[in-house]
Short mmCIF file of C-alpha atoms in Angstrom, two decimals:
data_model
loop_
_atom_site.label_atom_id
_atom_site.label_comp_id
_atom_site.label_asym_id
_atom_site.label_seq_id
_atom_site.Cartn_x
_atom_site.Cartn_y
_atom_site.Cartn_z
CA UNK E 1342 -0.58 10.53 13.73
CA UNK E 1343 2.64 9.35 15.30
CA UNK E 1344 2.18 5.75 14.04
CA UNK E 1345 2.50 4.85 17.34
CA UNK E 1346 -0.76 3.06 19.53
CA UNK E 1347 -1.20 3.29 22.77
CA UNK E 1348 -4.43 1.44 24.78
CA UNK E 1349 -6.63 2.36 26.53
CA UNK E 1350 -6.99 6.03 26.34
CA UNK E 1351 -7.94 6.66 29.54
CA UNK E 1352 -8.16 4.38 32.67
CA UNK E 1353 -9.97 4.80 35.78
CA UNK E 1354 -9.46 2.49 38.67
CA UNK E 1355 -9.26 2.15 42.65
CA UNK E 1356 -6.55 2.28 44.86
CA UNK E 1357 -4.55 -1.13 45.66
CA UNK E 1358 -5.37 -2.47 41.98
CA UNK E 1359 -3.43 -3.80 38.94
CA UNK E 1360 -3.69 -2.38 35.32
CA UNK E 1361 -1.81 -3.34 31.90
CA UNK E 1362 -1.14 -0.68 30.00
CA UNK E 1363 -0.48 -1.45 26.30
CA UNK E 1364 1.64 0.34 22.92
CA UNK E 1365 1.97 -0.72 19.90
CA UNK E 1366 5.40 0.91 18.11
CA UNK E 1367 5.31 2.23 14.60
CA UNK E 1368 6.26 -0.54 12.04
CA UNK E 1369 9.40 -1.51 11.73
CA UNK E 1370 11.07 0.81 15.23
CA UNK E 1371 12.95 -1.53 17.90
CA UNK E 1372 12.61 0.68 20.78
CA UNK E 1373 9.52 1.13 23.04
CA UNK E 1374 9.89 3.80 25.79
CA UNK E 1375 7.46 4.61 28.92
CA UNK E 1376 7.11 7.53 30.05
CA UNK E 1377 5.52 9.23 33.21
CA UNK E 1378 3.75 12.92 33.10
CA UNK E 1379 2.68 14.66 35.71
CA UNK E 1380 1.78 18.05 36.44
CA UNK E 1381 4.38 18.68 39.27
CA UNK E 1382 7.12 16.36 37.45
CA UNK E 1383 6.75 16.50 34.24
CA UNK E 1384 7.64 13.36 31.62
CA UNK E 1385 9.97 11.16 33.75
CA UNK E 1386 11.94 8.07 32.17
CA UNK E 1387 10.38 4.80 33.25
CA UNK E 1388 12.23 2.10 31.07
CA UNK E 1389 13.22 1.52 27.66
CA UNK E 1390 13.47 -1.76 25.68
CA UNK E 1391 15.11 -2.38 22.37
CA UNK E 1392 14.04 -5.88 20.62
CA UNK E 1393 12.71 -7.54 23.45
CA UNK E 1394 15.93 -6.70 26.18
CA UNK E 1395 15.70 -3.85 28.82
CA UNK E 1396 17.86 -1.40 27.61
CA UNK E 1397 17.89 1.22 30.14
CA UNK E 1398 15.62 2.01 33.35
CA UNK E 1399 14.83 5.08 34.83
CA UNK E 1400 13.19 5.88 38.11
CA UNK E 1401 10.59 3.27 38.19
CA UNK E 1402 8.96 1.84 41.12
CA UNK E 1403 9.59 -1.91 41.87
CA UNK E 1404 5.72 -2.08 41.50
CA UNK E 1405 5.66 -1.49 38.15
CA UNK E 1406 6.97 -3.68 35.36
CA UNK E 1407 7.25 -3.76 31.41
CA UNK E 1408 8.50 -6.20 28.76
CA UNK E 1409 8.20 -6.18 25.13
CA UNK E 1410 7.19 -9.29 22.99
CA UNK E 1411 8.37 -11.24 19.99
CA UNK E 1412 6.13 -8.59 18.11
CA UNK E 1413 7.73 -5.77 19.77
CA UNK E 1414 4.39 -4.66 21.22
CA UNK E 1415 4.93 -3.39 25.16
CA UNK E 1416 2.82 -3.88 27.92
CA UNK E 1417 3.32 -1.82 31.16
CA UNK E 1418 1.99 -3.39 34.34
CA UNK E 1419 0.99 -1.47 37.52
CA UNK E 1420 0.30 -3.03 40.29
CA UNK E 1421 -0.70 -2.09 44.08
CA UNK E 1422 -1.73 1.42 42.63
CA UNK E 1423 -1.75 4.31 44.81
CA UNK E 1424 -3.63 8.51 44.41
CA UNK E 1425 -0.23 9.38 43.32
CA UNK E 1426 0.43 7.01 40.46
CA UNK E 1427 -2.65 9.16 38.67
CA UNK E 1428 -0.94 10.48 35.26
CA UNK E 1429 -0.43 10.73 32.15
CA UNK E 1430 1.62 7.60 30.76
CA UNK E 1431 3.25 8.01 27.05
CA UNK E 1432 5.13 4.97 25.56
CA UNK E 1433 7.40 6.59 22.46
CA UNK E 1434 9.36 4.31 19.84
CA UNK E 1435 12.38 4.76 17.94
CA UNK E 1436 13.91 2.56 15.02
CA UNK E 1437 17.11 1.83 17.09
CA UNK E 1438 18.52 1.89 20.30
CA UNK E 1439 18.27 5.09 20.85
CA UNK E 1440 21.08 8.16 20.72
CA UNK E 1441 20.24 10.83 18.00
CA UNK E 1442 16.95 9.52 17.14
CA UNK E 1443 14.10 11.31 17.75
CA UNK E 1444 10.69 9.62 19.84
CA UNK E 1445 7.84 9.20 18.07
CA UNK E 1446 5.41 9.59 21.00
CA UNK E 1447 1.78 7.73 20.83
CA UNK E 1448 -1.54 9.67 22.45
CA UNK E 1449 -0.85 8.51 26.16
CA UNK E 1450 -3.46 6.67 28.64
CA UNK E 1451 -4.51 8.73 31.17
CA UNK E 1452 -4.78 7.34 34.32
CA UNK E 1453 -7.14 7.93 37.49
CA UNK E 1454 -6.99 6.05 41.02
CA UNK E 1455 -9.57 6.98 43.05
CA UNK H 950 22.43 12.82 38.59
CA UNK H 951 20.91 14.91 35.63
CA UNK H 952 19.33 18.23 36.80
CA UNK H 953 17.50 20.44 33.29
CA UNK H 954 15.69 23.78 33.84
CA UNK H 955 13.87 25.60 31.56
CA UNK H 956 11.94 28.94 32.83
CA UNK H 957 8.23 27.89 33.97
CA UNK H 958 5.78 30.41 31.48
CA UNK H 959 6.15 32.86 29.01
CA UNK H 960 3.90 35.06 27.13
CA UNK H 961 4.79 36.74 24.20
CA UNK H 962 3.04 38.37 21.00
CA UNK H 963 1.78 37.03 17.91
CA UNK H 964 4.72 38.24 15.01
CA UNK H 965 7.38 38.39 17.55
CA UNK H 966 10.50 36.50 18.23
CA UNK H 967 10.75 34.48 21.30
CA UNK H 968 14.04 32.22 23.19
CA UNK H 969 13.41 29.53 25.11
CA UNK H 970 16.32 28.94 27.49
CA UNK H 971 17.72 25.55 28.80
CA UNK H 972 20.41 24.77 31.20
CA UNK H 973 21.71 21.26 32.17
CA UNK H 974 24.14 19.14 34.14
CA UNK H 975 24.87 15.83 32.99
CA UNK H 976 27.29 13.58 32.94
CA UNK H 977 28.26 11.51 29.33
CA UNK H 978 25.94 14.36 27.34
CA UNK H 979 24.93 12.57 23.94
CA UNK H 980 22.97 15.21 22.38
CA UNK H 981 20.38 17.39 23.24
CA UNK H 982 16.32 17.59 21.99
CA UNK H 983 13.44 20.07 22.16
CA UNK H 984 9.98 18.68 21.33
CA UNK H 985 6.60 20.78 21.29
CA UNK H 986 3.69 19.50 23.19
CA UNK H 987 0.10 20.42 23.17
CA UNK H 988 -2.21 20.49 26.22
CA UNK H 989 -3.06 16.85 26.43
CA UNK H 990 -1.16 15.48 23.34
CA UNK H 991 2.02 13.83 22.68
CA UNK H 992 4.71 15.48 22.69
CA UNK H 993 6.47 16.10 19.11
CA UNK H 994 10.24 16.05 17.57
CA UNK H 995 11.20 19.89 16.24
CA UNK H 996 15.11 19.63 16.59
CA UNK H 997 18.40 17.79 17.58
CA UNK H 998 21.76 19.37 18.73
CA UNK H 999 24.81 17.36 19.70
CA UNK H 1000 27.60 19.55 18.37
CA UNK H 1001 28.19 23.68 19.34
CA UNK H 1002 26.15 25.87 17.23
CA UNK H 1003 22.90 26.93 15.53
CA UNK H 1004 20.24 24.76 13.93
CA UNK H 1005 17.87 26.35 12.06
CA UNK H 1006 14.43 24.62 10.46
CA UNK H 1007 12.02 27.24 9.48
CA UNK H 1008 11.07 29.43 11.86
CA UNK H 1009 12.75 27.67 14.62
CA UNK H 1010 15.84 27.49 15.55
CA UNK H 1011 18.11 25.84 18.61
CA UNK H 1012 21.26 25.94 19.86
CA UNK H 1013 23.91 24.78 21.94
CA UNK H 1014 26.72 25.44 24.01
CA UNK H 1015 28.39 22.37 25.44
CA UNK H 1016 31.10 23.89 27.44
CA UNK H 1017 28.33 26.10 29.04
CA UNK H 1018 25.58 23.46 29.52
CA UNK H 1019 23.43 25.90 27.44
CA UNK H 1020 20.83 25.67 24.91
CA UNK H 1021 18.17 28.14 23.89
CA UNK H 1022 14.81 27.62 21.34
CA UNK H 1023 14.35 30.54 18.94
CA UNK H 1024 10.86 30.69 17.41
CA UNK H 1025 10.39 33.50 14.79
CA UNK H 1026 6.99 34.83 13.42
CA UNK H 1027 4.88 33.62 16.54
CA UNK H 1028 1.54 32.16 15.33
CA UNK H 1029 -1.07 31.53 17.78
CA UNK H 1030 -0.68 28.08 17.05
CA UNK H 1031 2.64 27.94 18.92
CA UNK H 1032 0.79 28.08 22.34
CA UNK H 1033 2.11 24.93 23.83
CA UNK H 1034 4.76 23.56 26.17
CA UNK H 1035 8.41 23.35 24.58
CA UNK H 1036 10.27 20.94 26.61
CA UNK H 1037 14.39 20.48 26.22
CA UNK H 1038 15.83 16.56 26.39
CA UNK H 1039 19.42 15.20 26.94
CA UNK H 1040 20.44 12.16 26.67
CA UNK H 1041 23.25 11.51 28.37
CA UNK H 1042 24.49 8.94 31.29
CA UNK H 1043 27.24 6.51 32.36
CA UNK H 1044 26.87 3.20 30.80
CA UNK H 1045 23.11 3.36 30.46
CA UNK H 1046 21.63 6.30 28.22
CA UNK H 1047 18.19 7.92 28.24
CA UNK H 1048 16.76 10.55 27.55
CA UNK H 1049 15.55 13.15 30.59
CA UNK H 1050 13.13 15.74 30.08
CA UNK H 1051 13.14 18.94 32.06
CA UNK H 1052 9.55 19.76 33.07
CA UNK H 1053 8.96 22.26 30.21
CA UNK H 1054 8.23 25.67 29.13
CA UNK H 1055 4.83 27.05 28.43
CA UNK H 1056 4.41 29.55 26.31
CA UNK H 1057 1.26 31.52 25.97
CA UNK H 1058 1.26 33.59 22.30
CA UNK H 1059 -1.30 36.65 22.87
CA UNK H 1060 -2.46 38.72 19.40
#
């Protein structure tokens, strides 16, 4: 166990809908990461936010959008969902901003648009 | 742009010794991971390289070549266990680090 929560587990929704995706970080890290996995791309850098600023984005669609709370819990929203936004989503956390620290990944939400 | 290949597959023998090659262009290279991942589970931390050489934990090992844009993943003593996707990370960039993952190695370990 990572220490690290991610909610729900798995997702299933229609095309042209909004979800929130949710992760908790393990006590006490900063960072919250999203990640992207798919089969053909494997994990691809969404966006990264260290205590409650947007530290560094990656390639992520203008309909999607994260933010992290006083709390430091993160919450990724997807919105006008398409087939090809079905994946595997992992949010990681790290106690700093990043560099030489390693992610501590939680179980991912897997998510299906029909 | 950042651009990471590792070799698709491999299959190798329980007992044996396998490397797990990984070539990169970057620009402002920070340091380079390798994490183990499990069909349908998170990925997980086994080492960190930012400097030239070897890095041995146990019966892994990785190293690195910065001049070369080089790294390999050395696992001794296969155990069946080991089946799983090994995928290398930089983290590197020009005013705004992260860390890219190429899309992984999976490695099949047969008795």
């Amino acid at each position: 166990d990572s220490g690290v929560t991610q909610t729900p587990k798995h997702l299933i929704t229609a095309t042209g809908q909004r979800v929130t995706l949710r992760c908790s970080p393990r006590s006490g890290d900063l960072s919250v990461y999203w990640y992207q996995q798919s089969l053909d791309q494997g994990l691809q850098f969404l966006i990264q936010y260290y205590n409650g600023e947007e530290r560094a984005k990656g390639n992520i669609l203008e309909r999607f959008s994260a933010q992290q709370f006083p709390d430091l819990h993160s919450e990724l929203n997807l919105s006008s969902l398409e087939l090809g936004d079905s994946a595997l989503y992992f949010c990681a956390s790290s106690p700093g901003w990043g560099g030489s620290e390693k992610l501590f990944f939680g179980s991912g939400t897997q998510l299906s648009v029909l | 742009g950042q651009n990471i290949d590792q070799p698709t597959e491999m299959t190798a023998t329980e007992g044996a010794i396998v490397q797990i090659n990984c070539t990169y262009q970057t620009s402002g290279f920070n340091g380079l991971f390798w994490y183990q991942q499990h069909a349908g589970e998170a990925p997980t931390f086994l080492s960190y390289n930012v400097l030239d050489g070897l890095e041995e934990k146990g019966r892994f090992s990785s190293f690195l070549s910065r001049s070369k844009g080089y790294s390999y993943l050395l696992l001794k003593e296969l155990q069946m266990k080991d089946s799983a996707s090994y995928l290398c990370a930089v983290y590197s960039g020009a005013g705004s680090y992260q860390l890219t993952f190429g899309k992984g190695t999976k490695l099949s370990v047969i008795p």
